[in-house]
Amino acid sequence: MKPLIITTGAHIHTPEGYPQNLLWQVYMDGILVGGGLPLLATDAGQEDASQLARRADGLFLSGGMDVTPHCYAQTAMDACGPVDNKRDLLEIMLVRAFIQAGKPILGICRGCQMLNVYFGGTLYQDISTQTGYDHPYDSIHDVTAVHGSILERLFGSDFTVNSLHHQAIRTLGKDLIPIAYAKNGPFVEAYVHKELPILATQWHPERMTGVIRMTKEGPDMKPLFQYFIAMCRRGM
């Protein structure tokens, strides 16, 4: 039986003003490639989130709009992009429920940032404005994996990833341990939790695997998704 993975996506509106839920297919494909069964969750109160955490085997926080700065006690700068308040609230409730249930969580890009904020960390609202560094959208750069980390075991000490973000981790949340750093700026590119089954990357591994890769450079990221799904299987 495949592990059931609750997956989050964006809340947007059509040009006519109708609400719509959006998730790139490659996110679902990443879970499928890893051996899991993704299920998109778009609306949930805390009781609903707890029910999902009891029934599912893992949580996957995908990429998307900026995390609302109020979530980490800051005022939005002009450089801060569009936010998704409904998604912020949903993901906070889901993260809380899955942590209470002891279930694994994977965060990618925005998901990485949201998990960091949940644990009390902060973000650069715009890395170019606030640090002078730049990770151009849909660009390529190298990262260094921390010695002994799961990323070093899977991909080696140095490997290539993609950038599709203008925000990044500023201060790490409580008990989060960095396992990869960008080579083109002072940014944490991946972390795990000291005790909980949590893994997060700033880059987009879902674009670096599958039959049709959106990012051609870098290693196949299938082992990353397989590792996460293996974490979920252990709790089944």
Coordinates of N, CA and C in Angstrom, one line a residue:
M1 N 0.8 -1.2 0.0 CA 0.0 0.0 0.0 C 0.9 1.2 0.0
K2 N 0.5 2.2 -0.9 CA 1.3 3.4 -0.9 C 1.0 4.4 0.2
P3 N 2.0 5.0 0.8 CA 1.7 6.0 1.8 C 0.9 7.2 1.3
L4 N -0.1 7.6 2.0 CA -1.0 8.8 1.6 C -0.3 10.1 2.1
I5 N -0.1 11.0 1.1 CA 0.6 12.2 1.5 C -0.3 13.4 1.2
I6 N -0.7 14.1 2.3 CA -1.5 15.3 2.1 C -0.6 16.4 1.5
T7 N -1.1 17.1 0.5 CA -0.3 18.1 -0.3 C -1.0 19.4 -0.3
T8 N -0.3 20.5 -0.2 CA -1.0 21.8 -0.2 C -0.7 22.5 -1.5
G9 N -1.5 23.5 -1.9 CA -1.4 24.2 -3.1 C -1.9 25.7 -2.9
A10 N -1.9 26.4 -3.9 CA -2.3 27.8 -3.9 C -3.8 28.1 -3.9
H11 N -4.2 29.2 -3.3 CA -5.6 29.6 -3.5 C -5.5 30.9 -4.3
I12 N -6.1 30.8 -5.5 CA -6.1 32.0 -6.4 C -7.5 32.3 -6.9
H13 N -7.7 33.3 -7.7 CA -8.9 33.7 -8.3 C -8.8 33.8 -9.8
T14 N -9.8 33.4 -10.5 CA -9.8 33.5 -12.0 C -10.0 34.9 -12.3
P15 N -9.8 35.3 -13.6 CA -10.0 36.7 -14.0 C -11.5 37.2 -13.7
E16 N -12.4 36.2 -13.7 CA -13.8 36.6 -13.4 C -14.0 36.7 -11.9
G17 N -13.0 36.4 -11.0 CA -13.2 36.5 -9.6 C -13.6 35.3 -8.9
Y18 N -13.6 34.1 -9.6 CA -14.0 32.9 -8.9 C -12.8 32.2 -8.2
P19 N -13.0 31.7 -7.0 CA -11.9 31.1 -6.3 C -11.4 29.8 -7.0
Q20 N -10.2 29.5 -7.0 CA -9.6 28.4 -7.7 C -8.4 27.8 -6.9
N21 N -8.3 26.5 -6.9 CA -7.1 25.9 -6.2 C -6.1 25.5 -7.3
L22 N -4.8 25.7 -7.0 CA -3.8 25.5 -8.0 C -2.6 24.8 -7.5
L23 N -2.1 23.8 -8.2 CA -0.9 23.1 -7.9 C -0.3 22.5 -9.1
W24 N 1.0 22.8 -9.3 CA 1.7 22.3 -10.5 C 1.8 20.8 -10.4
Q25 N 1.6 20.1 -11.6 CA 1.6 18.7 -11.6 C 2.9 18.1 -11.2
V26 N 4.0 18.8 -11.4 CA 5.3 18.2 -11.0 C 5.4 17.9 -9.5
Y27 N 4.7 18.7 -8.7 CA 4.7 18.4 -7.2 C 4.1 17.0 -7.0
M28 N 2.9 16.8 -7.6 CA 2.3 15.5 -7.4 C 3.2 14.4 -8.0
D29 N 3.8 14.7 -9.1 CA 4.7 13.7 -9.8 C 5.8 13.3 -8.9
G30 N 6.4 14.3 -8.1 CA 7.5 14.0 -7.2 C 7.1 13.0 -6.2
I31 N 5.9 13.2 -5.6 CA 5.4 12.2 -4.6 C 5.2 10.8 -5.2
L32 N 4.6 10.8 -6.4 CA 4.3 9.6 -7.1 C 5.6 8.9 -7.5
V33 N 6.6 9.6 -8.0 CA 7.9 9.0 -8.3 C 8.6 8.4 -7.1
G34 N 8.4 9.1 -5.9 CA 8.9 8.6 -4.7 C 8.2 7.3 -4.1
G35 N 7.0 7.1 -4.7 CA 6.3 5.9 -4.2 C 5.1 6.2 -3.3
G36 N 4.7 7.5 -3.3 CA 3.6 7.9 -2.4 C 2.3 8.2 -3.2
L37 N 1.2 8.4 -2.6 CA 0.0 8.8 -3.2 C -0.4 10.2 -2.7
P38 N -0.3 11.2 -3.5 CA -0.6 12.6 -3.1 C -2.1 12.9 -3.1
L39 N -2.5 13.7 -2.1 CA -3.9 14.1 -2.0 C -3.9 15.6 -1.6
L40 N -4.5 16.4 -2.5 CA -4.5 17.8 -2.3 C -5.5 18.3 -1.3
A41 N -5.1 19.0 -0.3 CA -6.0 19.6 0.7 C -6.1 21.1 0.6
T42 N -7.3 21.6 0.5 CA -7.4 23.0 0.2 C -8.1 23.8 1.3
D43 N -8.9 23.1 2.1 CA -9.6 23.8 3.2 C -9.7 22.9 4.4
A44 N -9.4 23.4 5.6 CA -9.5 22.6 6.8 C -9.4 23.5 8.0
G45 N -10.3 23.2 9.0 CA -10.1 23.8 10.3 C -9.1 22.9 11.1
Q46 N -8.9 23.3 12.4 CA -7.9 22.5 13.1 C -8.4 21.1 13.4
E47 N -9.7 20.9 13.6 CA -10.2 19.6 13.8 C -10.0 18.7 12.5
D48 N -10.3 19.4 11.4 CA -10.2 18.7 10.1 C -8.7 18.3 9.9
A49 N -7.8 19.3 10.2 CA -6.4 19.0 10.0 C -5.9 17.9 10.9
S50 N -6.4 17.8 12.1 CA -6.1 16.6 12.9 C -6.6 15.3 12.4
Q51 N -7.8 15.4 11.8 CA -8.3 14.1 11.1 C -7.4 13.7 10.0
L52 N -7.0 14.7 9.1 CA -6.1 14.4 8.0 C -4.8 13.8 8.5
A53 N -4.3 14.3 9.6 CA -3.0 13.8 10.2 C -3.1 12.4 10.7
R54 N -4.3 12.1 11.2 CA -4.5 10.7 11.7 C -4.6 9.7 10.6
R55 N -5.2 10.1 9.5 CA -5.5 9.2 8.4 C -4.4 9.1 7.4
A56 N -3.6 10.2 7.2 CA -2.5 10.2 6.2 C -1.2 9.8 6.8
D57 N -0.2 9.6 6.0 CA 1.1 9.2 6.4 C 2.2 10.2 6.4
G58 N 1.9 11.4 5.7 CA 2.9 12.4 5.6 C 2.2 13.7 5.1
L59 N 3.0 14.8 5.2 CA 2.5 16.1 4.8 C 3.6 16.7 3.9
F60 N 3.1 17.3 2.7 CA 4.0 17.9 1.8 C 3.6 19.3 1.5
L61 N 4.4 20.3 1.9 CA 4.1 21.7 1.7 C 4.9 22.1 0.5
S62 N 4.1 22.5 -0.6 CA 4.7 22.8 -1.9 C 5.1 24.3 -1.9
G63 N 5.6 24.7 -3.1 CA 6.0 26.1 -3.3 C 4.8 27.0 -3.6
G64 N 5.0 28.3 -3.7 CA 3.9 29.2 -4.0 C 4.2 30.6 -3.6
M65 N 3.2 31.4 -3.3 CA 3.3 32.8 -3.0 C 4.1 33.0 -1.7
D66 N 4.5 34.3 -1.5 CA 5.3 34.6 -0.3 C 4.5 34.3 1.0
V67 N 5.2 33.9 2.1 CA 4.6 33.8 3.4 C 4.3 35.2 3.9
T68 N 3.1 35.4 4.5 CA 2.7 36.7 5.0 C 3.7 37.1 6.1
P69 N 4.4 38.3 6.0 CA 5.3 38.7 7.0 C 4.8 38.7 8.4
H70 N 3.5 38.9 8.6 CA 2.9 38.9 9.9 C 3.1 37.6 10.6
C71 N 3.3 36.5 9.9 CA 3.5 35.2 10.4 C 4.8 35.2 11.2
Y72 N 5.7 36.0 10.9 CA 7.0 36.1 11.6 C 7.2 37.5 12.2
A73 N 6.1 38.1 12.6 CA 6.1 39.4 13.3 C 6.9 40.5 12.6
Q74 N 6.7 40.6 11.3 CA 7.3 41.7 10.5 C 6.2 42.4 9.7
T75 N 6.5 43.6 9.4 CA 5.6 44.4 8.5 C 6.1 44.2 7.0
A76 N 5.1 44.0 6.1 CA 5.5 43.8 4.7 C 6.2 45.0 4.1
M77 N 7.3 44.7 3.4 CA 8.1 45.6 2.7 C 7.4 45.8 1.3
D78 N 7.8 46.9 0.6 CA 7.3 47.0 -0.8 C 7.8 45.9 -1.7
A79 N 8.9 45.3 -1.3 CA 9.5 44.2 -2.2 C 8.9 42.9 -1.9
C80 N 8.0 42.8 -0.9 CA 7.3 41.5 -0.6 C 6.3 41.3 -1.7
G81 N 6.2 40.1 -2.1 CA 5.3 39.7 -3.2 C 3.9 39.4 -2.7
P82 N 3.0 38.9 -3.6 CA 1.7 38.5 -3.2 C 1.7 37.4 -2.2
V83 N 0.7 37.5 -1.3 CA 0.6 36.5 -0.2 C -0.7 35.7 -0.3
D84 N -0.8 34.6 0.4 CA -2.0 33.8 0.4 C -2.3 33.5 1.9
N85 N -3.1 34.4 2.5 CA -3.4 34.3 3.9 C -4.1 33.0 4.3
K86 N -5.0 32.6 3.4 CA -5.8 31.4 3.6 C -4.9 30.2 3.7
R87 N -3.9 30.2 2.8 CA -2.9 29.1 2.8 C -2.0 29.1 4.0
D88 N -1.6 30.3 4.4 CA -0.8 30.4 5.6 C -1.5 29.7 6.8
L89 N -2.8 30.1 7.0 CA -3.5 29.5 8.1 C -3.7 28.0 8.0
L90 N -4.0 27.6 6.8 CA -4.2 26.1 6.5 C -2.9 25.4 6.8
E91 N -1.8 25.9 6.4 CA -0.5 25.1 6.5 C -0.1 25.1 8.0
I92 N -0.3 26.2 8.7 CA 0.0 26.3 10.1 C -0.8 25.2 10.9
M93 N -2.1 25.1 10.6 CA -2.9 24.1 11.2 C -2.5 22.7 10.9
L94 N -2.1 22.4 9.6 CA -1.7 21.1 9.2 C -0.3 20.7 9.8
V95 N 0.6 21.7 9.8 CA 1.9 21.4 10.4 C 1.7 21.0 11.9
R96 N 0.9 21.8 12.6 CA 0.7 21.5 14.0 C 0.1 20.1 14.2
A97 N -0.9 19.8 13.4 CA -1.5 18.5 13.5 C -0.6 17.3 13.2
F98 N 0.2 17.5 12.1 CA 1.1 16.4 11.7 C 2.3 16.2 12.7
I99 N 2.7 17.3 13.3 CA 3.7 17.2 14.4 C 3.2 16.5 15.6
Q100 N 1.9 16.9 16.0 CA 1.3 16.2 17.1 C 1.1 14.7 16.9
A101 N 0.9 14.4 15.6 CA 0.7 13.0 15.2 C 2.0 12.2 15.0
G102 N 3.1 13.0 15.0 CA 4.4 12.3 14.8 C 4.6 11.9 13.4
K103 N 4.0 12.5 12.4 CA 4.1 12.2 11.0 C 5.1 13.0 10.3
P104 N 5.8 12.5 9.3 CA 6.8 13.2 8.5 C 6.3 14.4 7.7
I105 N 7.1 15.4 7.5 CA 6.7 16.6 6.7 C 7.9 16.9 5.8
L106 N 7.6 17.2 4.5 CA 8.5 17.7 3.6 C 8.1 19.1 3.1
G107 N 9.0 20.0 3.1 CA 8.7 21.4 2.6 C 9.6 21.8 1.5
I108 N 9.1 22.4 0.5 CA 9.8 22.8 -0.7 C 9.6 24.3 -0.9
C109 N 10.6 25.1 -1.1 CA 10.6 26.5 -1.3 C 9.7 27.2 -0.3
R110 N 8.5 27.7 -0.7 CA 7.6 28.3 0.3 C 7.4 27.4 1.5
G111 N 7.3 26.1 1.2 CA 7.1 25.1 2.3 C 8.2 25.1 3.3
C112 N 9.4 25.2 2.7 CA 10.6 25.3 3.6 C 10.6 26.6 4.4
Q113 N 10.1 27.7 3.8 CA 10.0 29.0 4.5 C 8.9 28.9 5.6
M114 N 7.8 28.3 5.3 CA 6.7 28.2 6.2 C 7.0 27.4 7.4
L115 N 7.7 26.3 7.2 CA 8.1 25.4 8.3 C 9.1 26.2 9.2
N116 N 10.0 26.9 8.6 CA 11.0 27.7 9.4 C 10.2 28.8 10.2
V117 N 9.2 29.4 9.6 CA 8.5 30.4 10.4 C 7.7 29.7 11.5
Y118 N 7.1 28.6 11.3 CA 6.4 27.8 12.3 C 7.2 27.6 13.5
F119 N 8.5 27.3 13.3 CA 9.4 27.1 14.4 C 10.1 28.3 15.0
G120 N 9.5 29.5 14.6 CA 10.0 30.7 15.2 C 11.1 31.4 14.4
G121 N 11.4 30.9 13.2 CA 12.4 31.6 12.4 C 11.9 32.8 11.6
T122 N 12.8 33.5 10.9 CA 12.4 34.6 10.1 C 12.9 34.5 8.7
L123 N 12.4 35.4 7.8 CA 12.7 35.3 6.4 C 13.3 36.6 5.9
Y124 N 14.1 36.6 4.9 CA 14.3 37.8 4.1 C 13.1 38.0 3.1
Q125 N 12.5 39.1 3.2 CA 11.3 39.3 2.4 C 11.7 39.5 0.9
D126 N 13.0 40.0 0.7 CA 13.5 40.0 -0.7 C 15.0 40.0 -0.6
I127 N 15.6 38.9 -1.0 CA 17.1 38.8 -0.8 C 17.9 39.8 -1.5
S128 N 17.5 40.2 -2.7 CA 18.2 41.2 -3.4 C 18.3 42.6 -2.6
T129 N 17.1 43.0 -2.2 CA 17.0 44.3 -1.4 C 17.7 44.2 -0.1
Q130 N 17.6 43.1 0.6 CA 18.1 43.0 2.0 C 19.5 42.5 2.2
T131 N 20.0 41.8 1.1 CA 21.3 41.2 1.3 C 22.3 41.6 0.2
G132 N 21.8 42.1 -0.9 CA 22.6 42.5 -2.1 C 23.0 41.3 -2.9
Y133 N 22.6 40.1 -2.5 CA 22.7 38.9 -3.3 C 21.5 38.7 -4.2
D134 N 21.6 37.8 -5.2 CA 20.4 37.6 -6.1 C 20.4 36.2 -6.5
H135 N 19.2 35.6 -6.5 CA 19.0 34.2 -7.0 C 18.0 34.4 -8.1
P136 N 18.4 34.8 -9.3 CA 17.4 35.0 -10.4 C 16.4 33.9 -10.6
Y137 N 15.2 34.2 -10.8 CA 14.1 33.2 -11.0 C 14.5 32.3 -12.1
D138 N 14.3 31.0 -11.9 CA 14.6 29.9 -12.8 C 16.1 29.9 -13.2
S139 N 17.0 30.1 -12.3 CA 18.4 30.1 -12.5 C 19.0 28.9 -11.8
I140 N 20.3 28.7 -12.1 CA 21.0 27.5 -11.6 C 22.2 27.9 -10.7
H141 N 22.4 27.2 -9.6 CA 23.5 27.4 -8.8 C 23.9 26.2 -8.0
D142 N 25.0 26.2 -7.3 CA 25.5 25.0 -6.6 C 25.3 25.2 -5.1
V143 N 25.2 24.1 -4.4 CA 25.1 24.1 -3.0 C 26.1 23.1 -2.4
T144 N 26.4 23.3 -1.2 CA 27.3 22.4 -0.4 C 26.5 21.7 0.7
A145 N 26.5 20.4 0.7 CA 25.9 19.6 1.7 C 26.7 19.5 2.9
V146 N 26.1 19.6 4.1 CA 26.8 19.4 5.4 C 27.3 17.9 5.5
H147 N 28.5 17.8 5.9 CA 29.2 16.5 6.0 C 28.3 15.6 6.9
G148 N 28.0 14.4 6.5 CA 27.3 13.4 7.2 C 25.8 13.5 7.1
S149 N 25.3 14.5 6.4 CA 23.9 14.8 6.2 C 23.3 13.8 5.2
I150 N 22.0 13.7 5.2 CA 21.3 12.8 4.3 C 21.5 13.3 2.8
L151 N 21.6 14.6 2.6 CA 21.9 15.2 1.3 C 23.3 14.8 0.8
E152 N 24.3 14.8 1.6 CA 25.6 14.3 1.2 C 25.5 12.8 0.8
R153 N 24.8 12.0 1.6 CA 24.7 10.6 1.3 C 24.0 10.4 0.0
L154 N 23.0 11.2 -0.3 CA 22.2 11.0 -1.6 C 22.9 11.6 -2.8
F155 N 23.5 12.8 -2.6 CA 24.0 13.5 -3.8 C 25.4 14.0 -3.8
G156 N 26.2 13.7 -2.7 CA 27.5 14.1 -2.6 C 27.7 15.4 -1.9
S157 N 28.9 15.9 -1.7 CA 29.1 17.1 -0.9 C 28.8 18.4 -1.7
D158 N 28.9 18.4 -3.0 CA 28.5 19.5 -3.8 C 27.7 19.1 -5.0
F159 N 26.6 19.8 -5.2 CA 25.7 19.5 -6.4 C 25.0 20.7 -6.8
T160 N 24.3 20.6 -8.0 CA 23.7 21.7 -8.6 C 22.2 21.7 -8.4
V161 N 21.6 22.8 -8.1 CA 20.1 22.9 -7.9 C 19.6 24.1 -8.7
N162 N 18.3 24.4 -8.5 CA 17.6 25.5 -9.2 C 17.2 26.6 -8.2
S163 N 16.9 27.8 -8.7 CA 16.4 28.8 -7.8 C 15.1 29.4 -8.5
L164 N 14.0 29.4 -7.7 CA 12.8 30.0 -8.1 C 12.2 30.7 -6.9
H165 N 13.0 31.6 -6.4 CA 12.5 32.3 -5.1 C 13.2 33.7 -5.0
H166 N 12.5 34.6 -4.4 CA 13.2 35.9 -4.0 C 13.2 36.1 -2.5
Q167 N 12.7 35.1 -1.8 CA 12.8 35.2 -0.3 C 13.6 34.0 0.1
A168 N 14.1 34.1 1.4 CA 15.0 33.0 1.9 C 15.0 33.0 3.4
I169 N 15.5 32.0 4.0 CA 15.6 31.9 5.5 C 16.6 33.0 5.9
R170 N 16.2 33.8 6.9 CA 17.1 34.7 7.6 C 17.7 34.2 8.9
T171 N 16.8 33.8 9.8 CA 17.2 33.1 11.0 C 16.4 31.8 11.1
L172 N 17.2 30.7 11.4 CA 16.5 29.4 11.5 C 15.7 29.3 12.7
G173 N 14.6 28.5 12.6 CA 13.7 28.3 13.7 C 14.3 27.4 14.7
K174 N 13.7 27.2 15.9 CA 14.2 26.4 17.0 C 14.3 25.0 16.6
D175 N 15.5 24.4 16.9 CA 15.8 23.0 16.7 C 15.9 22.6 15.2
L176 N 16.0 23.5 14.3 CA 16.2 23.2 12.9 C 17.7 23.2 12.6
I177 N 18.1 22.2 11.9 CA 19.6 22.0 11.7 C 19.9 22.1 10.2
P178 N 20.7 23.1 9.8 CA 21.0 23.2 8.3 C 21.8 22.0 7.8
I179 N 21.4 21.6 6.6 CA 22.2 20.5 6.0 C 22.7 20.8 4.6
A180 N 22.4 22.0 4.1 CA 23.0 22.5 2.8 C 23.0 24.0 2.8
Y181 N 24.0 24.6 2.2 CA 24.1 26.0 2.0 C 24.4 26.4 0.6
A182 N 23.8 27.5 0.1 CA 24.1 28.0 -1.2 C 25.5 28.5 -1.3
K183 N 26.1 28.3 -2.5 CA 27.4 28.8 -2.8 C 27.5 30.2 -3.3
N184 N 26.3 30.7 -3.7 CA 26.2 32.1 -4.2 C 25.4 33.0 -3.3
G185 N 25.7 32.9 -2.0 CA 25.0 33.7 -1.1 C 24.9 33.1 0.3
P186 N 24.7 33.8 1.3 CA 24.7 33.3 2.7 C 23.4 32.7 3.1
F187 N 22.9 31.7 2.3 CA 21.6 31.2 2.5 C 21.6 29.7 2.9
V188 N 20.7 29.3 3.8 CA 20.5 27.9 4.1 C 19.6 27.4 3.0
E189 N 20.0 26.3 2.4 CA 19.3 25.7 1.2 C 18.5 24.5 1.6
A190 N 18.8 23.9 2.8 CA 18.0 22.8 3.3 C 18.3 22.6 4.7
Y191 N 17.3 22.0 5.4 CA 17.5 21.7 6.9 C 16.6 20.5 7.3
V192 N 16.9 20.0 8.4 CA 16.1 18.9 9.1 C 15.8 19.4 10.5
H193 N 14.9 18.7 11.1 CA 14.6 19.0 12.5 C 15.5 18.2 13.4
K194 N 15.8 18.7 14.5 CA 16.7 18.0 15.5 C 16.1 16.6 15.9
E195 N 14.8 16.6 16.1 CA 14.2 15.4 16.6 C 13.0 14.9 15.7
L196 N 12.3 15.8 15.1 CA 11.1 15.4 14.4 C 11.4 15.0 13.0
P197 N 10.6 14.2 12.3 CA 10.8 13.7 10.9 C 10.4 14.8 9.9
I198 N 11.3 15.8 9.9 CA 11.0 17.0 9.0 C 12.2 17.3 8.1
L199 N 12.0 17.4 6.8 CA 13.0 17.7 5.8 C 12.5 18.9 4.9
A200 N 13.4 19.8 4.6 CA 13.0 20.9 3.8 C 14.1 21.4 2.9
T201 N 13.7 21.8 1.7 CA 14.7 22.4 0.7 C 14.2 23.7 0.2
Q202 N 15.1 24.6 0.0 CA 14.8 25.9 -0.7 C 14.6 25.7 -2.2
W203 N 15.4 24.8 -2.8 CA 15.3 24.6 -4.2 C 14.1 23.7 -4.5
H204 N 13.8 23.5 -5.8 CA 12.7 22.7 -6.3 C 13.1 21.3 -6.8
P205 N 13.2 20.3 -6.0 CA 13.5 19.0 -6.5 C 12.5 18.4 -7.4
E206 N 11.2 18.8 -7.3 CA 10.2 18.2 -8.1 C 10.4 18.6 -9.6
R207 N 11.2 19.7 -9.9 CA 11.5 20.0 -11.2 C 12.7 19.3 -11.7
M208 N 13.4 18.5 -10.9 CA 14.6 17.9 -11.2 C 14.5 16.4 -11.3
T209 N 13.3 15.9 -11.5 CA 13.1 14.4 -11.6 C 11.9 14.2 -12.5
G210 N 11.6 12.9 -12.8 CA 10.5 12.6 -13.6 C 10.9 12.3 -15.1
V211 N 9.9 11.9 -15.8 CA 10.2 11.7 -17.3 C 10.5 12.9 -18.0
I212 N 9.8 14.0 -17.7 CA 10.0 15.3 -18.4 C 10.5 16.3 -17.3
R213 N 11.8 16.5 -17.2 CA 12.4 17.4 -16.2 C 12.3 18.8 -16.6
M214 N 11.8 19.7 -15.7 CA 11.7 21.1 -16.0 C 13.1 21.8 -15.9
T215 N 13.9 21.3 -15.0 CA 15.3 21.7 -14.8 C 16.2 20.6 -15.2
K216 N 17.0 20.9 -16.3 CA 17.8 19.8 -16.9 C 19.1 19.6 -16.1
E217 N 19.6 20.7 -15.4 CA 20.8 20.6 -14.7 C 20.7 19.9 -13.4
G218 N 21.8 19.4 -12.8 CA 21.8 18.8 -11.5 C 21.4 17.4 -11.5
P219 N 21.6 16.7 -10.3 CA 21.3 15.3 -10.2 C 19.8 15.0 -10.2
D220 N 19.4 13.8 -10.6 CA 18.0 13.4 -10.5 C 17.6 13.4 -9.0
M221 N 16.6 14.1 -8.6 CA 16.2 14.2 -7.2 C 15.2 13.2 -6.8
K222 N 15.0 12.1 -7.6 CA 14.1 11.0 -7.2 C 14.5 10.4 -5.8
P223 N 15.8 10.3 -5.5 CA 16.2 9.7 -4.2 C 15.7 10.5 -3.0
L224 N 15.5 11.9 -3.2 CA 15.0 12.7 -2.2 C 13.6 12.4 -1.8
F225 N 12.8 12.2 -2.9 CA 11.4 11.9 -2.7 C 11.2 10.5 -2.1
Q226 N 12.1 9.6 -2.6 CA 12.1 8.2 -2.1 C 12.4 8.2 -0.6
Y227 N 13.4 9.0 -0.2 CA 13.7 9.1 1.2 C 12.6 9.6 2.1
F228 N 11.9 10.6 1.6 CA 10.7 11.1 2.3 C 9.6 10.1 2.4
I229 N 9.3 9.4 1.3 CA 8.3 8.4 1.3 C 8.7 7.2 2.3
A230 N 9.9 6.9 2.3 CA 10.4 5.9 3.2 C 10.2 6.3 4.7
M231 N 10.4 7.6 5.0 CA 10.1 8.1 6.3 C 8.6 7.9 6.6
C232 N 7.7 8.1 5.6 CA 6.3 8.0 5.8 C 5.9 6.5 6.0
R233 N 6.6 5.6 5.3 CA 6.3 4.2 5.4 C 6.6 3.7 6.8
R234 N 7.6 4.2 7.4 CA 8.0 3.7 8.8 C 6.9 4.0 9.8
G235 N 6.1 5.0 9.5 CA 5.0 5.3 10.5 C 3.7 4.6 10.2
M236 N 3.6 3.8 9.1 CA 2.4 3.2 8.7 C 2.0 2.0 9.6

